[in-house]
Amino acid sequence: MESVFLQILNMSITGSYVILAVLLIRLLLRRAPRRFNFLLWAVPAFRLICPVSFESFFSLFSLPGFDMTRAQSVTPTRMAYIPENIGMMAKPEITVGIPAANAFISSSLPAATPMYSANPMQIWTAVGSILWLAGVVVLLLWAIVSVLVLRHRMKKATRQEKGVWACENVRSPFILGIFRPRIYIPYGLSEDALHYVLAHERCHIRRLDHIIRPVSFLVLTLHWFNPLVWLGYILMGRDMEMSCDERVLAMEEDVRADYSRTLLTLAASRRFLTLNPLAFGETGVRQRIRNILSWKKPAVWITVTAVVVCLVVIFACAANPQQRIDREKLRLGAWETGLILSEEAVDALTELINSHRRTPYRDTGIDDITDGSETKIVLYGTAGDVYTVEYRYTSGFSFDPRHFGEDDYRTLLHYKNNDLGIKKCWTMEFDFDEKFIDWLKTHTHYGSIPAEDTPPSAGDFYSSYVPYACLYMNSLSSFAPFGGDSGYRYYWIDDSFVIEPRNRFYAAEVIPAERNEWQEFPYTDEEWNALFEPAMGSILADINSRCDQIYYHPLNGTHFLMDVIHPDDHQLWLVEMKENPQMGRYIWSIYSLASEYAMGRASWNYQPYYSSKPNEFRFVFEKNISDLSLFTDGGKARFETTADGQTILYWSPIAADSVANPLFAQAGIIRFSYTDEKGRLGNGTIYIDCTKSSGYDKSTYPISYYTATIVGTNLHLKQDKEYGGGIITDPPWNTSDPS
């Protein structure tokens, strides 16, 4: 019963907003025929009895001031302002759809009290449901008794004509009955008065008002605690009567005075019928006579305008707002994804997604959204939220004029939250992919111009980069770039270029620099060659003559970017400069950068109390290697070689040997060296981060979510769909010498 009561409360809140909207529209339609006012009351009734509705961007609740994100968090088709488990919440929270009021209302709710057997909100909901049910029973009993008493008094009625009965106990005409409605009239009506009365009451029957009235009373019974529902019920009855009055006036010629006199005469002798909830007693006589005397046939433009307004209002009030993505859930962090977003980028992406969903959500979607498919772009948000933009191509003939005759395609937006068990999918507008690429170029791209045929998933669009190869290191440096890894991640955020150490104990270097300020390369071959050590200069010498085009992006006095375009591809280089009195200005290091997304990623859930789940992060070498050696910082790593010669690397977050008192690593770095099948030495680094953890408590079965990325020349990491963990393989792009 408590769940039913909470559902009634949720529908009552939605219905209250709709009633207020109808009250406002009634003022705007005061010159229109009353039948349109009466029609508008259908949508509050729908909202008060139906807990679900359809989604649309054109909704009353999409207006500024409303925010139904939390109310639609479970499902967009249902408004749940008060959660069903509010009685079990440690800190109860409800929403009324207005952010300014949510915090005030929630702060006034009593918190849970662990020392008692029941939480205060449990008691409140239990008492509230009992009081609500008692009110429903009282109103229903009153209605039943009223009908029985009325039927008893009508036993002496005599039939005047088909469907019309007269009785001495009747002082005002009314209709009684649902399946076989009868019109009851008093004795002694004049011929004119009888004509007006029957025309009015038959108009009610033709419109099925004798059914609408008891149904509306049942709605009132369910929401008896809501004063706005009582107001709506009264005004609906008044609009019902006035619309029938106008219908009679429209059928007769200049009868306003006689009709008003008849109505006033019958109203003066009213007795008990106005108290009856189901029978038609005449109500609101003063307002009705005023409306009759001022009535005149409406102009066509007024009627047409009223029709349009009613249709728009009914649709807007009946629709739930199209579920909008909460911008806070798109706030991405450096440890969660390779895509780093600024505040401006988050706002732009949120608006882009919310404004380009072509269909309501479907409870379907892809299960494995981290499978590394090159037709997907994955955005990892907070609170376990994952958004995936997928470009799904279908072979066949397309009739869309933008790609007529070609293979058809759809752009899908997937959403998944493993913690909440939610999985959704939207079909996006056809221009979403183009605008999404524009967003990527504006907010996440370094600024070099990609080829026209670059696919949407190409790494060039991403602003988080890692070293792919060390092209040059000055011999004075004591740092050895293991596998070409500088130990840093690089990205743009707002108007700053960030050099972020992969070791979290060191602060990032933020370089203020304007994005997308690419220039012509300022060095001639002679000037460029002079920046290298004489013994090393020949490796990258004469760069202008070896490349088709070179763009230059200054960052500060010590760093600049180069977009080096070769006949087959283009590469992004990061150059670090140094200067001293003896050597002058010279190059310290050059790294070629690759999109962290393009390098691949793999995920793993650590669930130590599930025997069926692996307790180690597994990395399989798809290529044939030998002489593997490991160095681990954080957690423990080991490897094994299977009987068929396959090498598998394992990493565990348990850093201590003691199982009784384990120490869990939140991050790990695995550096490895190997020899490939051609006898060449290779190196690589796997960075592992815990993106979310529910803690370590056997009673709650903890889950820790780990994500791995890789750095190293000619290495790529992808998700192992079959066994979990990752697969280390050759990259999908050209693996020739990166220089």
XYZ file of C-alpha atoms in Angstrom:
739
model
C 0.000 0.000 0.000
C 2.872 2.389 0.722
C 4.229 1.983 -2.800
C 0.769 2.788 -4.210
C 0.557 5.856 -1.968
C 3.978 7.082 -3.126
C 2.963 6.559 -6.754
C -0.198 8.600 -6.148
C 1.941 11.366 -4.620
C 4.242 11.359 -7.640
C 1.308 11.602 -10.058
C -0.254 14.317 -7.905
C 2.877 16.490 -8.154
C 2.923 16.169 -11.939
C -0.822 16.790 -12.087
C -0.470 19.919 -9.953
C 1.929 21.489 -12.431
C -0.435 20.653 -15.283
C -3.445 22.081 -13.412
C -1.560 25.345 -12.868
C -0.726 25.437 -16.575
C -4.399 24.858 -17.494
C -5.498 27.636 -15.124
C -3.136 30.018 -16.898
C -4.283 28.965 -20.382
C -7.962 29.381 -19.346
C -7.236 33.061 -18.744
C -5.784 33.380 -22.228
C -8.836 31.629 -23.735
C -11.489 33.661 -21.916
C -12.853 34.952 -25.252
C -12.917 31.472 -26.778
C -15.852 29.036 -26.544
C -15.972 27.238 -23.189
C -15.794 23.815 -24.813
C -12.073 24.411 -25.286
C -11.614 25.135 -21.568
C -13.501 21.937 -20.826
C -11.295 19.997 -23.256
C -8.127 21.165 -21.507
C -9.107 19.356 -18.297
C -8.500 16.020 -20.016
C -4.733 16.387 -19.684
C -4.662 16.917 -15.862
C -6.906 13.875 -15.543
C -4.478 11.872 -17.671
C -1.544 12.985 -15.537
C -3.386 12.149 -12.301
C -4.290 8.574 -13.241
C -1.511 7.461 -15.607
C 1.990 7.148 -14.097
C 3.781 6.910 -17.464
C 3.885 9.047 -20.576
C 5.879 9.561 -23.734
C 9.028 11.662 -24.130
C 9.262 14.816 -26.201
C 11.526 17.826 -26.404
C 8.303 19.888 -26.569
C 7.079 19.493 -23.009
C 5.828 21.749 -20.255
C 8.591 20.347 -18.087
C 11.280 21.392 -20.560
C 10.663 25.044 -19.755
C 13.365 26.986 -17.881
C 13.050 26.455 -14.167
C 12.239 22.759 -14.423
C 14.831 20.023 -14.087
C 13.375 16.524 -14.195
C 16.726 14.728 -14.442
C 16.446 13.176 -10.980
C 12.725 12.519 -11.333
C 13.435 10.572 -14.539
C 16.594 8.853 -13.284
C 14.964 5.403 -13.177
C 13.007 5.691 -16.404
C 12.213 8.759 -18.512
C 8.600 7.672 -19.035
C 7.770 7.989 -15.337
C 8.176 10.941 -12.998
C 9.424 9.647 -9.638
C 9.821 12.687 -7.410
C 9.684 10.548 -4.279
C 11.739 7.341 -4.584
C 10.122 4.096 -3.511
C 12.978 3.366 -1.094
C 12.829 6.741 0.647
C 12.040 5.023 3.920
C 15.353 3.140 3.783
C 17.546 6.090 2.789
C 20.150 7.218 5.306
C 19.613 10.780 4.081
C 16.211 11.012 2.389
C 16.048 13.147 -0.732
C 13.114 14.054 -2.918
C 12.736 16.334 -5.901
C 9.829 18.443 -7.051
C 11.388 19.201 -10.420
C 12.450 22.715 -9.396
C 16.135 22.835 -8.345
C 15.632 25.899 -6.155
C 13.112 24.010 -4.004
C 14.722 20.570 -3.959
C 17.466 21.347 -1.447
C 15.076 23.143 0.928
C 12.550 20.305 0.921
C 15.143 17.552 1.254
C 16.893 19.338 4.121
C 13.625 19.391 6.074
C 13.237 15.602 5.910
C 14.359 13.598 8.964
C 17.498 11.531 8.543
C 17.655 7.833 9.333
C 18.232 6.831 12.949
C 20.238 3.585 13.079
C 19.533 3.029 16.792
C 15.783 2.644 16.164
C 13.975 -0.232 14.535
C 12.352 2.022 11.918
C 13.487 5.177 10.173
C 11.346 8.314 10.556
C 10.499 8.338 6.865
C 9.264 4.750 7.121
C 6.849 5.869 9.830
C 5.802 8.933 7.857
C 5.029 6.959 4.713
C 3.160 4.278 6.677
C 1.002 6.852 8.496
C 0.486 8.852 5.316
C -0.662 5.789 3.371
C -3.166 4.915 6.109
C -4.599 8.443 6.175
C -4.776 8.512 2.382
C -6.628 5.206 2.240
C -9.033 6.377 4.956
C -9.847 9.508 2.933
C -10.451 7.445 -0.205
C -12.798 5.114 1.653
C -14.762 8.013 3.174
C -15.302 9.733 -0.182
C -16.281 6.504 -1.927
C -18.772 5.639 0.831
C -20.226 9.148 0.613
C -20.664 8.785 -3.151
C -22.260 5.347 -2.876
C -24.655 6.446 -0.133
C -25.560 9.604 -2.083
C -26.431 7.578 -5.189
C -28.474 5.060 -3.204
C -30.419 7.817 -1.435
C -31.038 9.588 -4.719
C -32.258 6.422 -6.437
C -34.609 5.774 -3.515
C -36.136 9.258 -3.883
C -36.582 8.752 -7.632
C -38.743 5.637 -7.226
C -41.910 7.745 -7.561
C -40.751 9.348 -10.839
C -43.028 8.993 -13.865
C -41.931 8.615 -17.469
C -42.730 11.679 -19.634
C -41.025 10.586 -22.830
C -38.088 8.416 -23.859
C -35.256 9.016 -21.390
C -37.118 11.790 -19.532
C -38.675 11.308 -16.077
C -40.495 13.723 -13.804
C -40.596 13.589 -10.007
C -42.027 15.819 -7.309
C -38.817 15.447 -5.276
C -36.784 17.085 -8.047
C -36.227 20.833 -7.840
C -33.464 21.095 -10.460
C -32.909 18.912 -13.551
C -30.116 16.348 -13.515
C -28.946 13.139 -15.153
C -28.629 9.894 -13.259
C -27.156 6.678 -14.595
C -24.132 5.618 -16.596
C -25.146 2.860 -19.000
C -28.789 3.985 -19.334
C -28.790 7.642 -18.369
C -32.111 9.268 -17.477
C -32.997 12.943 -17.357
C -34.997 13.832 -14.225
C -37.002 17.059 -14.240
C -39.422 18.708 -11.792
C -43.164 18.935 -12.473
C -44.667 22.136 -13.709
C -42.020 23.341 -16.165
C -43.272 25.693 -18.873
C -42.962 24.619 -22.485
C -40.039 26.985 -23.139
C -38.237 26.012 -19.928
C -38.661 22.303 -20.686
C -37.263 22.881 -24.176
C -34.128 24.594 -22.808
C -33.626 22.030 -20.031
C -33.862 19.018 -22.319
C -31.593 20.591 -24.933
C -28.999 21.257 -22.219
C -29.168 17.816 -20.612
C -29.172 15.949 -23.944
C -26.072 17.858 -24.892
C -24.467 16.363 -21.772
C -25.508 12.867 -22.805
C -24.243 13.237 -26.370
C -20.805 14.261 -25.014
C -20.825 11.378 -22.476
C -20.593 13.840 -19.598
C -22.609 11.408 -17.472
C -19.523 9.141 -17.658
C -16.896 11.881 -17.472
C -18.337 13.286 -14.234
C -18.076 10.085 -12.126
C -14.643 9.316 -13.587
C -13.448 12.775 -12.589
C -14.847 12.199 -9.110
C -12.846 8.967 -8.848
C -9.730 10.945 -9.783
C -10.609 13.456 -7.077
C -11.069 10.610 -4.612
C -7.530 9.318 -5.259
C -6.055 12.808 -4.853
C -8.377 14.140 -2.136
C -5.402 15.591 -0.222
C -4.435 17.937 -3.082
C -6.303 21.283 -3.011
C -5.394 21.966 -6.655
C -7.266 18.810 -7.676
C -10.363 20.049 -5.801
C -10.061 23.404 -7.585
C -9.674 21.687 -10.932
C -12.692 19.462 -10.248
C -14.893 22.478 -9.465
C -13.721 24.487 -12.463
C -14.055 21.470 -14.755
C -17.711 21.119 -13.690
C -18.289 24.811 -14.315
C -16.689 24.621 -17.773
C -18.766 21.522 -18.519
C -22.014 23.351 -17.757
C -21.047 26.561 -19.555
C -20.022 24.700 -22.692
C -23.443 23.020 -22.797
C -25.118 26.409 -22.244
C -23.226 27.808 -25.220
C -24.178 24.828 -27.321
C -27.889 25.490 -26.670
C -27.453 29.205 -27.391
C -25.753 28.395 -30.688
C -28.747 26.271 -31.763
C -31.393 28.887 -30.877
C -31.918 32.460 -32.037
C -31.564 35.206 -29.396
C -32.761 33.210 -26.373
C -30.209 34.468 -23.878
C -32.759 36.289 -21.705
C -35.275 33.433 -21.571
C -32.542 30.853 -21.041
C -31.040 32.875 -18.175
C -34.478 33.337 -16.573
C -35.081 29.577 -16.695
C -31.712 28.848 -15.181
C -32.232 31.383 -12.395
C -35.671 30.009 -11.578
C -34.430 26.434 -11.293
C -31.381 27.453 -9.275
C -33.549 29.268 -6.722
C -35.316 26.026 -5.832
C -32.219 23.821 -5.611
C -31.937 21.537 -2.630
C -29.783 18.484 -2.084
C -28.597 17.756 -5.593
C -25.585 20.094 -5.549
C -24.088 17.981 -2.787
C -24.315 14.825 -4.827
C -20.941 14.000 -6.404
C -22.299 12.027 -9.387
C -25.646 13.555 -10.288
C -25.959 16.709 -12.404
C -27.024 19.510 -10.092
C -26.697 22.913 -11.710
C -23.611 24.690 -10.360
C -21.997 28.117 -10.667
C -25.272 29.803 -11.630
C -24.034 33.373 -11.230
C -21.032 32.798 -13.499
C -23.154 30.864 -15.980
C -25.782 33.644 -16.286
C -23.020 36.229 -16.730
C -21.479 34.054 -19.455
C -24.870 33.542 -21.166
C -25.714 37.239 -21.260
C -22.311 38.160 -22.674
C -22.184 35.281 -25.159
C -22.000 35.881 -28.867
C -21.017 33.619 -31.705
C -17.195 33.516 -31.832
C -15.266 34.628 -34.886
C -13.619 31.967 -36.998
C -10.105 33.159 -36.155
C -10.847 32.851 -32.435
C -12.036 29.274 -32.886
C -9.041 28.327 -35.022
C -6.635 29.925 -32.548
C -8.302 28.127 -29.652
C -8.010 24.780 -31.441
C -4.301 25.287 -32.067
C -3.655 26.449 -28.508
C -5.531 23.478 -27.040
C -3.648 20.946 -29.161
C -0.301 22.496 -28.279
C -1.097 22.681 -24.569
C -2.462 19.135 -24.404
C 0.615 17.729 -26.137
C 3.081 19.763 -24.056
C 1.387 18.934 -20.751
C 0.962 15.247 -21.571
C 4.598 14.736 -22.585
C 7.486 14.033 -20.283
C 10.581 16.050 -21.072
C 13.087 14.334 -23.273
C 15.588 13.005 -20.789
C 18.572 15.287 -20.690
C 22.074 14.158 -19.871
C 23.278 15.668 -16.637
C 26.350 17.763 -17.405
C 27.867 16.762 -14.052
C 27.986 13.153 -15.231
C 30.062 14.184 -18.235
C 32.752 15.725 -16.051
C 35.729 13.575 -17.056
C 38.989 13.253 -15.178
C 42.543 12.572 -16.276
C 42.584 9.227 -14.473
C 39.362 7.971 -16.044
C 39.785 8.506 -19.745
C 42.069 9.646 -22.480
C 39.701 12.499 -23.303
C 40.089 15.525 -21.067
C 37.246 18.043 -21.190
C 37.132 21.635 -20.058
C 34.045 23.212 -18.489
C 33.235 24.849 -21.821
C 33.605 21.531 -23.630
C 31.313 19.748 -21.143
C 28.610 22.385 -21.585
C 28.871 22.216 -25.371
C 28.794 18.399 -25.472
C 25.831 18.206 -23.086
C 23.819 20.639 -25.189
C 24.801 18.868 -28.414
C 23.661 15.449 -27.175
C 20.449 16.715 -25.609
C 19.430 18.650 -28.733
C 20.107 15.895 -31.278
C 18.294 12.834 -29.967
C 15.821 11.819 -32.648
C 14.070 9.007 -30.779
C 13.137 8.374 -27.143
C 15.441 6.042 -25.304
C 15.150 2.295 -25.637
C 16.031 -0.200 -22.926
C 18.577 -1.737 -25.256
C 22.185 -1.083 -25.995
C 25.549 -2.683 -26.403
C 26.831 -4.720 -23.489
C 30.524 -4.313 -24.175
C 31.122 -0.649 -24.879
C 34.879 -0.909 -24.358
C 35.617 -3.456 -27.056
C 37.919 -1.089 -28.941
C 35.781 -1.013 -32.072
C 36.939 1.709 -34.415
C 33.367 2.814 -35.017
C 32.886 3.834 -31.402
C 33.935 6.818 -29.334
C 33.761 6.193 -25.583
C 33.362 8.893 -22.928
C 33.779 7.772 -19.317
C 31.903 9.908 -16.828
C 31.568 9.959 -13.065
C 29.365 7.680 -10.955
C 29.866 4.731 -13.294
C 28.305 6.449 -16.300
C 29.642 5.554 -19.727
C 28.515 7.205 -22.969
C 29.385 5.676 -26.316
C 28.906 7.296 -29.703
C 28.631 4.556 -32.315
C 28.533 4.881 -36.074
C 26.578 1.890 -37.368
C 26.736 1.303 -41.108
C 24.251 -0.854 -43.002
C 24.888 -2.126 -46.509
C 22.190 -1.233 -48.959
C 20.671 1.641 -50.847
C 19.998 4.798 -48.835
C 17.295 7.263 -49.822
C 18.629 10.003 -47.583
C 19.605 12.918 -49.890
C 22.819 13.497 -47.938
C 24.181 10.095 -48.926
C 21.736 8.973 -51.605
C 22.480 5.576 -53.118
C 25.273 4.790 -50.667
C 25.413 2.487 -47.683
C 23.014 3.701 -45.018
C 24.184 4.588 -41.542
C 22.825 5.544 -38.153
C 24.491 7.383 -35.339
C 23.661 5.827 -31.972
C 24.288 7.147 -28.509
C 24.599 4.385 -25.922
C 24.470 4.916 -22.175
C 25.341 2.330 -19.565
C 25.726 2.258 -15.798
C 26.713 -1.109 -14.382
C 26.084 -0.013 -10.797
C 22.464 0.936 -11.484
C 21.887 -1.799 -14.050
C 20.751 0.755 -16.641
C 21.359 0.374 -20.355
C 19.853 2.774 -22.907
C 20.232 3.758 -26.523
C 19.147 6.739 -28.606
C 19.144 7.231 -32.348
C 20.659 10.617 -33.107
C 19.799 13.138 -35.789
C 21.566 12.627 -39.110
C 23.655 15.754 -38.656
C 24.866 14.718 -35.212
C 28.039 13.040 -36.456
C 29.087 16.143 -38.381
C 28.408 18.400 -35.409
C 30.090 15.943 -33.045
C 33.241 16.038 -35.173
C 33.032 19.840 -35.117
C 32.838 19.649 -31.333
C 35.881 17.374 -31.239
C 37.849 19.720 -33.466
C 36.889 22.734 -31.377
C 37.367 21.315 -27.910
C 39.759 18.392 -28.144
C 41.966 18.696 -31.217
C 45.452 20.123 -31.234
C 44.667 21.987 -34.425
C 46.284 20.101 -37.294
C 43.889 19.519 -40.152
C 43.075 15.841 -40.789
C 42.464 14.345 -44.175
C 38.949 14.690 -45.549
C 38.348 10.940 -45.413
C 39.459 10.586 -41.794
C 36.888 8.408 -39.983
C 35.074 9.879 -36.974
C 36.948 7.543 -34.613
C 40.422 8.560 -35.754
C 42.808 9.436 -32.958
C 43.651 12.835 -34.467
C 40.531 14.272 -32.923
C 41.492 13.522 -29.333
C 43.304 15.890 -27.044
C 44.885 13.359 -24.677
C 48.143 12.074 -26.123
C 50.935 9.793 -24.957
C 54.397 9.183 -26.408
C 54.526 6.625 -29.182
C 58.274 6.753 -29.797
C 61.255 8.763 -28.638
C 62.727 10.111 -31.878
C 65.632 11.920 -30.275
C 67.185 12.332 -26.831
C 70.207 14.502 -26.163
C 73.218 12.522 -24.971
C 73.547 14.805 -21.943
C 70.272 13.464 -20.570
C 70.429 10.847 -17.822
C 66.799 9.845 -18.519
C 66.188 6.673 -20.518
C 62.827 6.771 -22.327
C 61.735 3.215 -21.637
C 59.936 2.000 -24.745
C 59.739 5.571 -25.971
C 57.765 6.607 -22.862
C 58.461 10.047 -21.435
C 56.382 9.311 -18.341
C 53.896 12.072 -19.210
C 50.461 12.512 -20.717
C 49.711 15.605 -22.805
C 46.441 17.392 -23.446
C 44.751 20.721 -24.011
C 42.305 22.098 -21.465
C 40.804 25.515 -22.137
C 43.670 27.690 -23.388
C 46.450 25.737 -21.722
C 48.650 22.853 -22.755
C 49.110 20.429 -19.859
C 52.116 18.162 -19.344
C 50.908 15.711 -16.752
C 53.176 13.151 -15.046
C 51.817 9.620 -14.977
C 53.147 9.361 -11.429
C 50.494 11.117 -9.372
C 52.966 12.319 -6.735
C 54.200 15.059 -9.058
C 52.313 18.163 -10.130
C 51.393 18.809 -13.746
C 52.967 21.623 -15.723
C 50.345 23.929 -17.207
C 51.557 26.039 -20.138
C 49.282 28.962 -21.108
C 48.993 28.824 -24.888
C 46.380 29.592 -27.505
C 45.018 26.489 -29.154
C 44.936 26.093 -32.938
C 47.666 28.643 -33.615
C 49.528 26.602 -36.181
C 52.142 28.404 -38.212
C 54.541 27.705 -41.021
C 57.650 25.841 -39.869
C 60.161 28.619 -38.977
C 63.402 26.642 -39.515
C 65.323 25.982 -42.680
C 67.102 22.640 -42.978
C 70.389 24.282 -42.032
C 68.914 25.956 -38.951
C 67.139 22.742 -37.951
C 70.257 20.594 -38.344
C 72.245 23.015 -36.194
C 69.949 22.345 -33.222
C 71.172 18.730 -32.929
C 74.418 17.322 -31.647
C 76.790 16.900 -34.572
C 76.992 13.153 -34.081
C 73.211 12.738 -33.898
C 71.903 15.289 -36.356
C 71.756 13.017 -39.376
C 68.839 10.971 -37.961
C 66.304 13.789 -38.353
C 68.319 16.079 -40.604
C 66.943 17.907 -43.621
C 63.386 17.570 -42.358
C 61.904 20.072 -44.808
C 63.051 18.089 -47.803
C 61.926 14.763 -46.309
C 58.341 15.811 -45.521
C 55.495 17.159 -47.628
C 54.473 19.804 -45.124
C 55.351 20.835 -41.563
C 53.284 23.003 -39.235
C 54.656 24.612 -36.103
C 52.768 25.435 -32.868
C 54.713 27.381 -30.197
C 53.852 26.624 -26.586
C 56.470 28.439 -24.531
C 60.170 29.097 -24.638
C 61.053 25.433 -24.125
C 58.328 23.439 -25.924
C 56.647 23.469 -29.299
C 54.520 21.094 -31.351
C 55.120 19.949 -34.913
C 52.565 18.499 -37.297
C 54.770 16.517 -39.665
C 52.976 15.439 -42.832
C 54.472 12.521 -44.754
C 53.220 11.155 -48.074
C 51.204 8.447 -46.295
C 50.292 10.026 -42.946
C 51.022 12.862 -40.593
C 52.504 12.717 -37.096
C 52.391 14.942 -34.070
C 55.764 15.677 -32.463
C 56.552 17.349 -29.164
C 59.920 19.097 -29.094
C 61.653 20.258 -25.936
C 64.412 22.870 -26.232
C 67.155 23.933 -23.838
C 69.729 26.677 -23.819
C 73.058 27.401 -22.100
C 75.954 29.781 -22.741
C 78.275 27.059 -23.985
C 75.932 25.272 -26.409
C 73.436 28.006 -27.152
C 69.885 26.891 -28.023
C 69.533 23.187 -28.829
C 67.000 20.343 -28.949
C 66.761 18.262 -25.803
C 64.159 15.680 -26.868
C 61.622 14.852 -29.566
C 58.704 12.489 -29.007
C 56.127 11.411 -31.533
C 52.687 11.421 -29.890
C 49.738 9.109 -30.387
C 46.182 9.449 -29.208
C 45.758 7.601 -25.936
C 42.453 6.379 -27.297
C 44.142 5.008 -30.413
C 46.699 3.160 -28.290
C 43.802 1.211 -26.822
C 42.517 0.365 -23.386
C 41.218 -2.584 -21.402
C 39.066 -2.817 -18.297
C 38.744 -5.295 -15.464
C 36.509 -5.625 -12.406
C 38.162 -6.897 -9.242
C 35.648 -8.921 -7.215
C 37.623 -11.013 -4.722
C 34.613 -12.731 -3.144
C 33.236 -14.128 -6.372
C 35.007 -17.380 -7.116
C 33.986 -17.214 -10.769
C 35.711 -13.870 -11.296
C 39.464 -13.652 -12.038
C 41.493 -12.110 -9.231
C 44.191 -10.838 -11.563
C 44.203 -8.395 -14.463
C 45.168 -10.566 -17.431
C 47.183 -9.353 -20.448
C 47.773 -11.771 -23.320
C 50.568 -11.130 -25.823
C 49.088 -11.845 -29.221
C 52.532 -11.575 -30.834
C 55.180 -14.232 -30.252
C 57.706 -12.944 -27.708
C 60.408 -14.323 -25.452
C 62.729 -13.177 -22.668
C 59.994 -11.171 -20.945
C 61.149 -9.193 -17.899
C 58.972 -7.050 -15.629
C 59.289 -4.106 -13.265
C 56.215 -3.185 -11.217
C 55.324 -0.081 -9.246
C 52.066 -0.675 -7.345
C 50.467 -4.093 -6.942
C 52.167 -7.290 -8.063
C 52.880 -8.604 -11.556
C 53.897 -11.987 -12.891
C 53.871 -13.797 -16.200
C 53.637 -17.325 -17.506
C 54.234 -19.040 -20.820
C 51.672 -21.626 -21.848
C 52.420 -24.955 -23.481
C 51.676 -23.521 -26.926
C 54.172 -20.701 -26.370
C 51.718 -17.900 -25.581
C 52.890 -15.368 -22.990
C 50.385 -14.066 -20.439
C 51.074 -11.230 -18.001
C 49.077 -10.977 -14.749
C 48.668 -8.031 -12.389
C 47.050 -8.071 -8.964
C 46.138 -5.010 -6.873
C 47.134 -6.852 -3.688
C 50.506 -5.365 -2.798
C 51.023 -7.268 0.477
C 51.693 -10.988 0.724
C 49.424 -11.337 3.736
C 45.925 -12.338 2.726
C 44.661 -11.553 6.217
C 45.764 -7.918 5.951
C 45.927 -7.059 2.248
C 46.908 -3.650 0.945
C 45.123 -2.726 -2.251
C 46.831 -0.670 -4.900
C 44.731 2.040 -6.508
C 47.170 2.279 -9.408
C 49.961 0.289 -10.951
C 52.729 0.724 -13.515
C 54.152 -2.314 -15.303
C 57.280 -1.795 -17.416
C 58.254 -4.779 -19.513
C 60.981 -5.730 -21.950
C 60.789 -8.535 -24.494
C 62.339 -9.979 -27.612
C 60.078 -10.435 -30.617
C 60.124 -13.282 -33.109
C 62.618 -11.393 -35.299
C 65.055 -11.023 -32.399
C 64.394 -7.308 -31.887
C 64.266 -5.871 -28.377
C 61.009 -4.140 -27.434
C 59.817 -2.233 -24.394
C 56.458 -1.042 -23.176
C 54.587 0.348 -20.190
C 51.112 -0.502 -18.933
C 49.420 2.111 -16.743
C 46.615 0.783 -14.539
C 44.207 3.024 -12.640
C 41.285 2.277 -10.347
C 38.442 4.365 -11.752
C 36.020 3.429 -8.982
C 35.927 1.241 -5.887
C 33.153 0.309 -3.502
C 35.566 -0.417 -0.671
C 36.751 -3.600 0.984
C 34.081 -5.270 3.057
C 33.256 -8.934 2.684
C 29.663 -8.355 3.713
C 29.065 -5.952 0.849
C 30.976 -7.853 -1.859
C 33.201 -5.021 -3.083
C 33.918 -4.268 -6.713
C 36.879 -2.234 -7.918
C 36.951 -1.065 -11.544
C 40.397 -0.908 -13.134
C 41.329 0.511 -16.521
C 44.637 -0.118 -18.314
C 46.319 1.883 -21.068
C 49.573 1.159 -22.854
C 52.573 3.167 -24.071
C 55.211 1.769 -26.386
C 56.330 1.721 -29.981
C 54.452 -0.842 -32.110
C 52.148 -1.792 -29.231
C 48.375 -1.689 -28.967
C 45.981 -2.772 -26.191
C 42.452 -4.037 -26.773
C 39.773 -5.633 -24.632
C 39.711 -9.423 -24.398
C 36.003 -10.125 -24.860
C 36.236 -13.849 -24.270
C 38.343 -14.137 -21.116
C 38.410 -10.570 -19.799
C 41.407 -8.321 -19.376
C 43.445 -7.125 -22.334
C 45.280 -8.312 -25.430
C 48.615 -6.734 -26.358
C 49.028 -6.743 -30.110
C 50.418 -4.803 -33.039
C 48.711 -1.466 -33.658
C 46.103 -1.329 -36.433
C 47.995 1.468 -38.202
C 51.289 1.362 -40.146
C 54.058 0.033 -37.911
C 56.971 1.282 -39.950
C 59.729 3.366 -38.423
C 57.934 6.319 -36.775
C 60.635 8.707 -37.820
